[in-house]
Structure formats: structure tokens, C-alpha cells
């Protein structure tokens, strides 16, 4: 029932978007990803931005975390304003996750704690969970806000119950758990580690257990020389005729890799793009309206201080659709809001920039 409901909601969102008179692109992808300039800049963080992400299906609510241990929650429209500063971690916040209803925010820190913050009311911390190890990634289950997942530097992924604080299940991988990403149904969890391995686990919601389905080395080099996976993004809609799901994987071998997901767990390499990433954890993402235009695009940060937008349907050697230059340090993460009116980016120096995209009206 949940899968059917999720599919129906996705179809309805797609239908509404296709009925809009103002779709990004209008015909040419280059025109769709032109920007009017900087909508706003925040520079109150003095250490690296580790993650930036808009809330689910919300064009205004935005959060970004920093190595200074704080997380900022903002409203981007109509006038950009800081809503909450989440302070409580004693070391850098490496990752965070919005709940499906955007009322809660889960944070994971180098201090070995996970915290749950009440975003819908006052921004207070309502729960703290001790792990004991350096935490490197986290995520809520997409359909059950009472279940969340956390990865640590010692190669462990824990399934946690928010109400009880109990660890329901634990699995191990080869290296530090750098990235966690679910498919929208919550049935498959993709895990990327510091050894360059991508793991696919099935999740049984009835007993909250993970079962390994596959392990694939997506980076160049042997085990001891493989480069880390920095980020994973999943997209259920694509421009392929059979709507094949896709994975976007950033790696420290300077390549951004796009894979087709076959039969739920096996993957097939589709495209590779230049990716200025060799030592930092650099983020990337799909452009949200990927299924609603003539082209399909992805966006990434880079250690070269640039933001690159690539069209996945162009020839392999084609340059980026657009490159944005405005940061004075490595761009560590990027994100679009759901209607692509704003692009957010954060860098190593702690600066966050909102970029306003030009809206092209269709005749």
C-alpha cells in the first residue's frame, strides 16, 4: 500500500509540474540553467560547510551544517532569514537528515552523538543518542520517522528507534560510512564507504533488519588504494523509456558517475563527468525536475571552487551546461529546492550562497 501511495503521489506531482506554464528549460537546457546572480549570502559559519539541503518539497526551508558544530535553519523566501541556530554538538556536524514531514532534523557529529531537533516549533533538541564512535553519516527512513540510520568511522551502520533509543540492528562495511541513501520506497539502502565500495542492502520494515544484496567497487585502484565515495543520490524518474532509476555517485578519483539501477540492486555505468574531488568530501545531486524537460541534469561542487551543471543526455565529451563561480574556497556541497528556483552551495570557508535561476516562460 505504501509503495502504491508513493507512486500515485509522484505521478500527481509530475502531472502538476507538466501543467505549469513556467517549466525550466523551455527547450534548451543551457537557457534553463542560467542564473540571475546571488540571491543571498550567509557567512556566519567560520569553518567548512559539510552539508546543505532544502527540506522535502519545500522551496524555502533550508538547513546547512558546519565543522564548527552548529547547524543553521533558514527561510529563503520571501526575504532570506535565519530561523534557528542549532547549537549543542561539541564537534563538527558531518551530516543531517530531514524527516519526511520536515518537522524534525537528525544530526550526526564527530563528537559521537546523534541529536533530534524540533524544527516545527522552537528548534530545540528533543533527543540525544550516544554512539561512542566518530559519526560520519545519517538518514531518516523515508516512510517512518521513528526509524533512522547512522554510520560511523569504524565501518558500522546502526538501525535506531527514535522513541526508545534502542539499536535494532547493526551491519558492517569495509571502511568509514561516508554516505547513506534510500530509494523512495524505503526498501533499499545504498551505502558508500571510504574504500570506494558501494553496498546495496534491503531493509525489512517488519523486523527493522538490513540484508546485504550486493557489494561493488566503483572507484579505481585495489583495496588499499581505492578512492573514497563522497556522496550518493538516487533518482526514481529519468528520461529513459522504461523509467530506469539512477544513482549519482561522487568519488575521490575525480569522477562523478551516473549508474542505471537494474533489478533493484545491480548497477550499470551510464556516464562519467569530470569532478574536482581528490581529498575533500564534495557533494553532488540530481536536478529535481529531471523527468520534466528535454534534458536531464546533475550538479556538483568542486575543490576548484566551481559549481558545475552537466546534461546527462549530451555527448560524453560535452562541457558543463553552466559553471558558477563565486566561492573563494572549495565548494563542498550543493542542493536545489524542489522547483529549481534556487540553488544552494556551501564551501570550505563556511560561506553559503543562494543562486537564483532565471525562469523561462513557455509560449
XYZ file of C-alpha atoms in Angstrom:
363
model
C 0.000 0.000 0.000
C 2.805 2.431 0.871
C 4.609 1.796 -2.416
C 1.369 2.332 -4.363
C 0.644 5.560 -2.481
C 4.177 6.815 -3.115
C 3.862 6.102 -6.835
C 0.493 7.866 -7.022
C 1.927 10.945 -5.270
C 4.908 11.019 -7.646
C 2.614 10.789 -10.667
C 0.445 13.583 -9.319
C 3.462 15.851 -8.721
C 4.691 15.128 -12.240
C 1.253 15.944 -13.685
C 1.058 19.257 -11.779
C 4.533 20.246 -12.890
C 3.796 19.470 -16.528
C 0.706 21.701 -16.358
C 2.762 24.706 -15.203
C 3.401 27.407 -17.777
C 6.839 28.093 -16.329
C 8.984 24.998 -16.690
C 12.752 25.153 -16.501
C 14.286 24.797 -19.900
C 11.581 25.805 -22.296
C 13.552 23.935 -24.930
C 17.271 24.431 -24.353
C 18.930 23.121 -21.212
C 21.600 25.840 -21.424
C 18.912 28.505 -21.056
C 17.224 26.618 -18.231
C 20.346 26.760 -16.081
C 21.181 30.413 -16.476
C 21.187 32.334 -13.178
C 20.387 35.970 -12.413
C 23.082 36.043 -9.751
C 23.331 35.616 -5.994
C 20.027 35.703 -4.123
C 21.729 35.792 -0.702
C 24.974 35.028 1.134
C 25.407 33.728 4.696
C 28.903 33.858 6.168
C 28.382 33.449 9.923
C 29.955 29.964 9.960
C 33.750 30.182 10.176
C 34.514 26.547 9.384
C 33.707 24.188 6.495
C 30.106 23.658 5.428
C 29.631 19.882 5.494
C 26.127 19.673 4.041
C 23.401 21.922 2.626
C 19.874 20.738 1.823
C 16.402 22.126 1.292
C 13.523 20.475 3.141
C 11.369 17.946 1.298
C 9.066 19.539 -1.315
C 9.726 22.987 0.160
C 11.171 25.825 -1.899
C 12.126 27.985 1.093
C 13.144 25.943 4.162
C 16.890 25.263 4.110
C 19.475 23.817 6.510
C 23.263 23.680 6.435
C 25.766 22.150 8.864
C 29.347 23.088 9.678
C 32.547 21.775 11.174
C 32.101 24.413 13.905
C 29.459 22.111 15.441
C 26.391 24.199 14.581
C 23.515 23.803 12.134
C 21.631 26.752 10.632
C 17.974 26.527 9.567
C 16.811 29.340 7.259
C 13.899 30.579 5.197
C 14.983 31.581 1.687
C 11.711 33.319 0.642
C 10.471 35.979 0.508
C 13.386 37.574 2.341
C 16.217 35.250 3.423
C 16.339 34.981 7.211
C 17.891 32.657 9.799
C 15.121 30.774 11.577
C 17.142 28.682 14.051
C 20.761 28.129 15.011
C 21.014 24.582 16.338
C 23.796 24.522 18.909
C 24.624 21.553 21.130
C 27.288 19.433 19.450
C 30.831 19.825 20.795
C 32.484 18.990 17.464
C 31.710 19.266 13.754
C 28.333 18.156 12.401
C 29.140 15.882 9.473
C 25.647 15.012 8.245
C 21.960 15.691 8.847
C 18.617 14.462 7.550
C 15.145 15.989 7.248
C 12.214 13.873 8.398
C 9.619 13.202 5.697
C 7.313 15.855 7.189
C 10.127 18.401 7.746
C 9.246 18.821 11.431
C 12.379 17.037 12.697
C 16.063 17.274 11.846
C 18.535 14.482 12.642
C 22.200 15.445 13.069
C 25.337 13.295 13.346
C 28.581 14.657 14.757
C 32.257 13.916 15.211
C 31.546 14.092 18.958
C 29.877 10.662 18.726
C 26.307 11.850 19.297
C 23.122 11.989 17.252
C 20.536 14.657 18.039
C 16.890 15.137 17.076
C 15.772 18.770 16.726
C 12.178 20.060 16.703
C 12.109 22.319 13.647
C 8.341 22.801 13.539
C 8.171 24.642 16.888
C 11.237 26.175 18.505
C 14.332 24.427 17.149
C 15.054 22.756 20.500
C 16.942 19.477 20.809
C 14.426 16.867 21.950
C 16.611 13.735 21.969
C 20.335 12.933 22.171
C 21.783 9.489 21.432
C 25.318 8.454 22.338
C 27.207 6.248 19.888
C 30.722 6.367 21.294
C 32.408 6.451 17.876
C 33.006 9.278 15.426
C 29.839 9.576 13.307
C 30.100 10.139 9.559
C 26.572 9.851 8.091
C 22.884 9.588 8.971
C 19.409 9.454 7.449
C 15.766 9.009 8.384
C 13.774 6.162 6.875
C 11.764 7.847 4.078
C 8.420 6.426 5.246
C 8.894 6.008 9.010
C 10.232 8.947 11.010
C 10.627 6.749 14.093
C 13.436 4.803 12.398
C 16.771 6.330 11.489
C 20.188 5.081 10.380
C 23.659 6.208 11.374
C 27.113 5.301 10.056
C 30.411 5.721 11.870
C 34.134 5.861 11.217
C 34.540 2.248 12.366
C 32.570 0.901 9.389
C 29.289 0.232 11.240
C 25.726 1.149 10.280
C 23.121 1.082 13.025
C 19.337 0.956 12.712
C 17.914 3.098 15.520
C 14.471 3.504 17.085
C 13.915 7.181 17.901
C 11.271 6.595 20.578
C 13.247 4.085 22.619
C 16.809 4.945 21.629
C 17.381 1.245 21.009
C 19.726 -0.056 18.332
C 17.546 -2.501 16.387
C 20.210 -3.904 14.072
C 23.845 -3.347 13.094
C 25.867 -4.230 9.986
C 29.450 -3.600 8.893
C 31.180 -2.497 5.688
C 34.820 -2.168 4.598
C 35.557 1.449 5.500
C 34.156 4.559 7.156
C 30.495 5.050 6.202
C 30.589 8.225 4.111
C 27.114 8.242 2.588
C 23.668 6.711 3.156
C 20.866 6.938 0.586
C 17.455 5.232 0.419
C 15.252 4.660 -2.571
C 11.871 6.461 -2.106
C 10.069 3.287 -1.017
C 12.426 2.694 1.894
C 13.065 -0.874 0.753
C 16.664 -0.409 -0.451
C 19.549 1.352 1.288
C 22.684 2.311 -0.660
C 25.887 2.781 1.356
C 29.153 4.336 0.187
C 32.367 3.886 2.172
C 35.885 5.301 2.351
C 37.323 2.279 0.500
C 35.334 3.014 -2.669
C 32.697 0.306 -2.175
C 29.001 0.730 -2.868
C 26.766 -1.586 -0.846
C 23.131 -2.322 -1.515
C 21.051 -3.536 1.446
C 17.389 -4.454 1.564
C 15.503 -3.183 4.607
C 12.725 -5.260 6.171
C 10.336 -2.827 7.840
C 8.614 -5.596 9.823
C 11.722 -6.530 11.833
C 13.933 -3.479 11.094
C 16.800 -5.595 9.776
C 19.193 -4.979 6.897
C 20.185 -7.729 4.465
C 23.155 -7.292 2.114
C 22.336 -7.749 -1.568
C 25.482 -6.574 -3.333
C 28.934 -5.010 -2.915
C 30.591 -3.199 -5.825
C 33.893 -1.320 -6.089
C 33.041 1.827 -8.042
C 36.444 3.523 -7.654
C 39.752 2.911 -9.368
C 42.572 1.048 -7.610
C 42.874 -2.058 -5.492
C 41.504 -2.346 -1.957
C 44.261 -0.392 -0.183
C 44.451 2.288 -2.897
C 40.778 2.764 -3.771
C 39.368 6.269 -3.507
C 36.510 7.135 -1.185
C 32.871 7.583 -2.177
C 31.859 11.072 -1.063
C 28.157 11.213 -1.915
C 25.262 9.137 -3.276
C 21.979 10.399 -4.742
C 19.055 8.312 -6.034
C 16.553 9.345 -8.678
C 13.486 7.256 -9.472
C 12.405 9.239 -12.545
C 14.574 9.616 -15.615
C 14.163 10.334 -19.301
C 14.720 6.707 -20.257
C 11.780 4.997 -21.915
C 11.429 2.464 -19.104
C 11.918 4.977 -16.240
C 15.053 3.188 -15.039
C 16.154 4.500 -11.617
C 19.592 6.095 -11.456
C 22.350 6.569 -8.896
C 24.710 9.540 -8.894
C 27.958 8.709 -7.090
C 30.764 11.146 -6.353
C 34.226 9.667 -5.763
C 37.672 10.946 -4.877
C 39.130 9.620 -8.125
C 37.934 12.899 -9.703
C 34.906 11.347 -11.388
C 31.180 11.881 -10.935
C 29.495 8.656 -12.013
C 25.939 8.049 -13.166
C 24.603 4.482 -12.933
C 21.417 2.760 -14.018
C 19.919 0.692 -11.188
C 18.965 -2.737 -12.528
C 16.708 -5.179 -10.669
C 16.872 -3.138 -7.516
C 20.489 -3.895 -6.555
C 22.820 -4.341 -9.545
C 24.097 -1.216 -11.304
C 25.373 -0.377 -14.782
C 27.646 2.591 -15.521
C 25.920 5.090 -17.815
C 28.087 8.233 -17.801
C 31.108 9.811 -16.128
C 31.760 13.526 -15.651
C 34.850 15.472 -14.525
C 34.672 16.015 -10.765
C 37.175 18.215 -8.932
C 37.402 15.961 -5.887
C 40.533 14.251 -4.609
C 40.735 14.864 -0.851
C 37.579 16.578 0.461
C 34.052 15.218 0.825
C 32.405 17.031 -2.097
C 28.642 16.818 -2.664
C 26.513 16.417 -5.784
C 22.829 15.948 -6.597
C 20.263 15.454 -9.317
C 18.359 18.463 -10.569
C 14.870 17.712 -9.131
C 12.789 18.211 -12.281
C 14.876 15.740 -14.247
C 11.864 13.996 -15.825
C 10.074 17.149 -16.930
C 12.352 18.631 -19.590
C 14.124 17.826 -22.819
C 17.418 17.355 -20.978
C 18.341 15.808 -17.648
C 20.940 17.419 -15.411
C 23.134 16.899 -12.366
C 25.065 19.458 -10.313
C 28.234 19.165 -8.223
C 30.655 21.242 -6.183
C 34.414 21.033 -6.516
C 37.794 21.662 -4.954
C 38.426 24.126 -7.824
C 35.826 26.479 -6.225
C 33.376 25.994 -9.111
C 29.835 24.612 -9.351
C 29.266 22.537 -12.489
C 25.925 21.566 -14.045
C 26.035 18.669 -16.518
C 23.445 17.426 -19.000
C 23.453 13.620 -18.802
C 21.910 13.261 -22.268
C 24.693 15.042 -24.143
C 27.762 13.520 -25.728
C 30.406 12.209 -23.324
C 32.941 14.968 -24.035
C 30.470 17.865 -23.848
C 31.436 20.608 -21.342
C 29.125 21.617 -18.471
C 25.822 23.306 -19.269
C 26.882 26.012 -16.838
C 29.645 26.729 -14.334
C 29.065 29.100 -11.433
C 31.997 30.981 -9.931
C 31.559 32.984 -6.757
C 33.094 30.994 -3.927
C 36.588 31.766 -2.645
C 37.243 28.212 -1.443
C 36.359 24.609 -2.343
C 32.604 24.116 -2.857
C 31.795 21.229 -0.510
C 28.080 20.717 -1.185
C 25.216 21.832 -3.434
C 21.430 21.484 -3.467
C 18.367 22.623 -5.409
C 14.960 23.360 -3.917
C 12.177 21.209 -5.303
C 11.084 23.595 -8.076
C 14.649 24.587 -9.009
C 14.081 28.287 -8.403
C 17.103 28.370 -6.052
C 20.437 26.577 -5.966
C 22.297 26.469 -2.657
C 26.037 25.944 -2.224
C 28.438 25.867 0.719
C 32.212 25.980 0.849
C 35.243 25.094 2.945
C 35.492 28.582 4.443
C 31.946 28.423 5.853
C 30.202 30.603 3.259
C 26.751 29.669 1.897
C 25.422 31.181 -1.337
C 21.887 31.039 -2.747
C 21.775 31.369 -6.544
C 18.549 32.489 -8.242
C 17.772 30.751 -11.513
C 16.257 32.552 -14.478
C 12.712 31.313 -15.097
C 11.941 30.883 -18.783
C 8.298 31.071 -19.733
C 6.997 28.621 -22.288
C 4.920 30.034 -25.128
